Tab-separated table of C-alpha atoms in Angstrom:
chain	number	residue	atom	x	y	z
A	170	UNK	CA	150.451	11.188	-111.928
A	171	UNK	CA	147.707	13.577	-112.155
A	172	UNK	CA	145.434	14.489	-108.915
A	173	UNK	CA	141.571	12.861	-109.555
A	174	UNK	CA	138.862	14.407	-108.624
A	175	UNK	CA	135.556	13.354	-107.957
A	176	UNK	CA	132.216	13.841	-109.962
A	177	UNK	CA	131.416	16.183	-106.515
A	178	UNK	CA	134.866	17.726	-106.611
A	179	UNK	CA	134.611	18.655	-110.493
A	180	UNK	CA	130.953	20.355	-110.129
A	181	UNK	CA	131.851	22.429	-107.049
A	182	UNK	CA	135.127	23.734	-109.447
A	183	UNK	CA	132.812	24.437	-111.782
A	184	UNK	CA	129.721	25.953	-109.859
A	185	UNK	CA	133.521	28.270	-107.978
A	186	UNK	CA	134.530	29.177	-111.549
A	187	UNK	CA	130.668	30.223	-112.548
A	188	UNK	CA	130.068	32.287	-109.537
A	189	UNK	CA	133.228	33.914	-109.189
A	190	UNK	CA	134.746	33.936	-112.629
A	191	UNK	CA	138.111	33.872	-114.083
A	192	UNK	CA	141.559	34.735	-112.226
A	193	UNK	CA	142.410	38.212	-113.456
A	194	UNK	CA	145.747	37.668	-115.553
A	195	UNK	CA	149.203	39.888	-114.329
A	196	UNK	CA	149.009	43.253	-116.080
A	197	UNK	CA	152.536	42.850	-117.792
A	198	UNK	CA	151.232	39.422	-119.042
A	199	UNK	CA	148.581	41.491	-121.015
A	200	UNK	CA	150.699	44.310	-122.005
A	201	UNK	CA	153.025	41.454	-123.389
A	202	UNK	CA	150.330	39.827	-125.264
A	203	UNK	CA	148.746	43.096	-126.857
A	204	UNK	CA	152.297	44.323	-127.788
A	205	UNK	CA	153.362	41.011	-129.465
A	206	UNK	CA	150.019	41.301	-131.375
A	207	UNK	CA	150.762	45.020	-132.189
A	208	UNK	CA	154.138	44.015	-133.573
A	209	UNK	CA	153.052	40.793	-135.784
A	210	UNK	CA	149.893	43.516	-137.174
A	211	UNK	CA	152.517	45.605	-138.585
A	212	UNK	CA	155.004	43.125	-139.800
A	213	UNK	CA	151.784	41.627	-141.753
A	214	UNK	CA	151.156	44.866	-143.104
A	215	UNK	CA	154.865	45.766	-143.800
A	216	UNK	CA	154.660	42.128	-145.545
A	217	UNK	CA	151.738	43.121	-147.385
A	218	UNK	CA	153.545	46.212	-149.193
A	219	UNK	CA	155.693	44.377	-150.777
A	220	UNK	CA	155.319	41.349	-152.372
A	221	UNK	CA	158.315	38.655	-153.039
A	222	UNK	CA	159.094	39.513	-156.152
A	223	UNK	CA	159.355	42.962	-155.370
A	224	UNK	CA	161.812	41.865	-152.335
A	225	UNK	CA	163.489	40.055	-154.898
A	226	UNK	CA	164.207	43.029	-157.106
A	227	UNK	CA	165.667	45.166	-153.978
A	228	UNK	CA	168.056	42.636	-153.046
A	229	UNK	CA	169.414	41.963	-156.551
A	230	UNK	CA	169.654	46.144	-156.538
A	231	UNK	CA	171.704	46.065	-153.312
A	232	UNK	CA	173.881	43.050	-154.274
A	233	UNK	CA	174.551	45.372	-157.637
A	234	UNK	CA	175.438	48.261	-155.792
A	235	UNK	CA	177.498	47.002	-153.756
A	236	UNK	CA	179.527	44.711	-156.359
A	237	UNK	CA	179.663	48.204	-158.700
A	238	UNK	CA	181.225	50.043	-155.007
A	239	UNK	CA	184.001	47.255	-154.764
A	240	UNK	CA	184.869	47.486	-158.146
A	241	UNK	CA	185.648	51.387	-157.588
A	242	UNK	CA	187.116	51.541	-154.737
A	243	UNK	CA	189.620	48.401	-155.920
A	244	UNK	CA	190.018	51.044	-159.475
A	245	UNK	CA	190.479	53.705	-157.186
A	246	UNK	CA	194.206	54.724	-156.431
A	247	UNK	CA	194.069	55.790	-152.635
A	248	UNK	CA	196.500	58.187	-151.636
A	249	UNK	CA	197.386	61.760	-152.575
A	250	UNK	CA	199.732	62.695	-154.883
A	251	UNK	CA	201.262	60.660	-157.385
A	252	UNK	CA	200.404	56.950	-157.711
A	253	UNK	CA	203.334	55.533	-156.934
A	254	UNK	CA	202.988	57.623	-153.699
A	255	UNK	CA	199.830	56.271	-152.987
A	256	UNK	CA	199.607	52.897	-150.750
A	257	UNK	CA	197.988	50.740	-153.564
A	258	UNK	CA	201.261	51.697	-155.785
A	259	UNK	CA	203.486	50.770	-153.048
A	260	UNK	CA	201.752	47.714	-152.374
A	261	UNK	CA	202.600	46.782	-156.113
A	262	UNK	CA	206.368	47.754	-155.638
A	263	UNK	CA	206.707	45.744	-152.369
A	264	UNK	CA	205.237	42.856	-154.526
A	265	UNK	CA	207.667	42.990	-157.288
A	266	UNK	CA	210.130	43.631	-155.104
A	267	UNK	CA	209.289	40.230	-153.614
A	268	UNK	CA	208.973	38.038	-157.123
A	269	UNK	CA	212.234	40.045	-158.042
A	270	UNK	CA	213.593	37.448	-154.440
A	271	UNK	CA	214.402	34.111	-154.813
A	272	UNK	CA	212.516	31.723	-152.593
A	273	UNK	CA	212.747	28.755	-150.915
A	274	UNK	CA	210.286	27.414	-153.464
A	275	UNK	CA	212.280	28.392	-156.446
A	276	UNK	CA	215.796	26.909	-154.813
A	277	UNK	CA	213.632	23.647	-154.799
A	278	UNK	CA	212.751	23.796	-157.986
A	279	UNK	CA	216.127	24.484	-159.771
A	280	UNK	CA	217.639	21.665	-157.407
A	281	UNK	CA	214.295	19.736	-158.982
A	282	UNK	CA	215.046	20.077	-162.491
A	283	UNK	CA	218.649	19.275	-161.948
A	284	UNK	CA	218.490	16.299	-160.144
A	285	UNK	CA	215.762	15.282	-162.564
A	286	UNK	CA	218.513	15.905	-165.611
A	287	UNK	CA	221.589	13.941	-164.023
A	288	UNK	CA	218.699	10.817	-163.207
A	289	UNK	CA	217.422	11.153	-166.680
A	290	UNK	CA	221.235	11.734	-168.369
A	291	UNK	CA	222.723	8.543	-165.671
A	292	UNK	CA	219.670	6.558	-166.886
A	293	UNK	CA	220.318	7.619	-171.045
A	294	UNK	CA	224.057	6.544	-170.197
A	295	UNK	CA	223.434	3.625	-168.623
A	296	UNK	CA	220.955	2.238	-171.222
A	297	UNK	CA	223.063	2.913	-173.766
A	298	UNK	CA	225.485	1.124	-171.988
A	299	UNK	CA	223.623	-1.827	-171.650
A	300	UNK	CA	222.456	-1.947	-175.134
A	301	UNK	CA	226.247	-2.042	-176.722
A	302	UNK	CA	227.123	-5.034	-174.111
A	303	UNK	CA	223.708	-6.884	-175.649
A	304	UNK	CA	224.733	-5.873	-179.219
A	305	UNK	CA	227.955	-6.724	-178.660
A	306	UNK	CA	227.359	-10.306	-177.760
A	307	UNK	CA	225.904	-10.809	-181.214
């Protein structure tokens, strides 16, 4: 795995190290460092403004204003002129223009409800039939 080095070995890496001192690190390995530490100083101190509960409080006041935005710009009529002019009033027509339309969905359930009546009539019929051959036995 690992090289080993000898009790000799070790002190002469030390007595190098002593006498010569440390490798110099790369310049942009320094400027890296220092910026990184210049950056986390002022996030800390950003951090330090404002405490949670006052982060708290701004984001329930931006979640507000924006909900009380939606709700006027869905109130709001866009469009000049007069509203049925304007695209949120034609929107509305084109959509009662549609429910005015039958569907597919509401052939299906008219043929629904009537095939449902004749089973439940047939079945009324037929038990009745049944019941005056029983009571006709007796």
């Amino acid at each position: 795995m690992g090289q080993r080095f000898t009790e000799e070995q070790l002190e002469q890496m030390i007595m190098q190290l002593e006498q010569g001192g440390l490798l110099q690190a790369p310049p942009s390995l320094e400027r890296g460092v220092m910026e990184k530490i210049a950056r986390l100083e002022e996030e800390n101190q950003a951090n330090i403004r404002f405490s949670s509960k006052t982060k708290r409080i701004f984001y329930q006041l931006k979640i507000g204003a924006a909900m009380a935005a939606s709700l006027v710009l869905l109130a709001l009529p866009m469009g000049h002129g007069s509203y049925e002019e304007s695209p949120y009033g034609k929107a509305q027509q084109m959509v009662q223009e549609e429910e005015e339309k039958e569907s597919l969905l509401d052939y299906m359930q008219q043929g629904t409800k009537i095939l449902s009546d004749g089973v439940t009539g047939f079945s009324d019929f037929a038990m009745k039939q049944i019941t005056e051959v029983l009571d006709y036995g007796k």
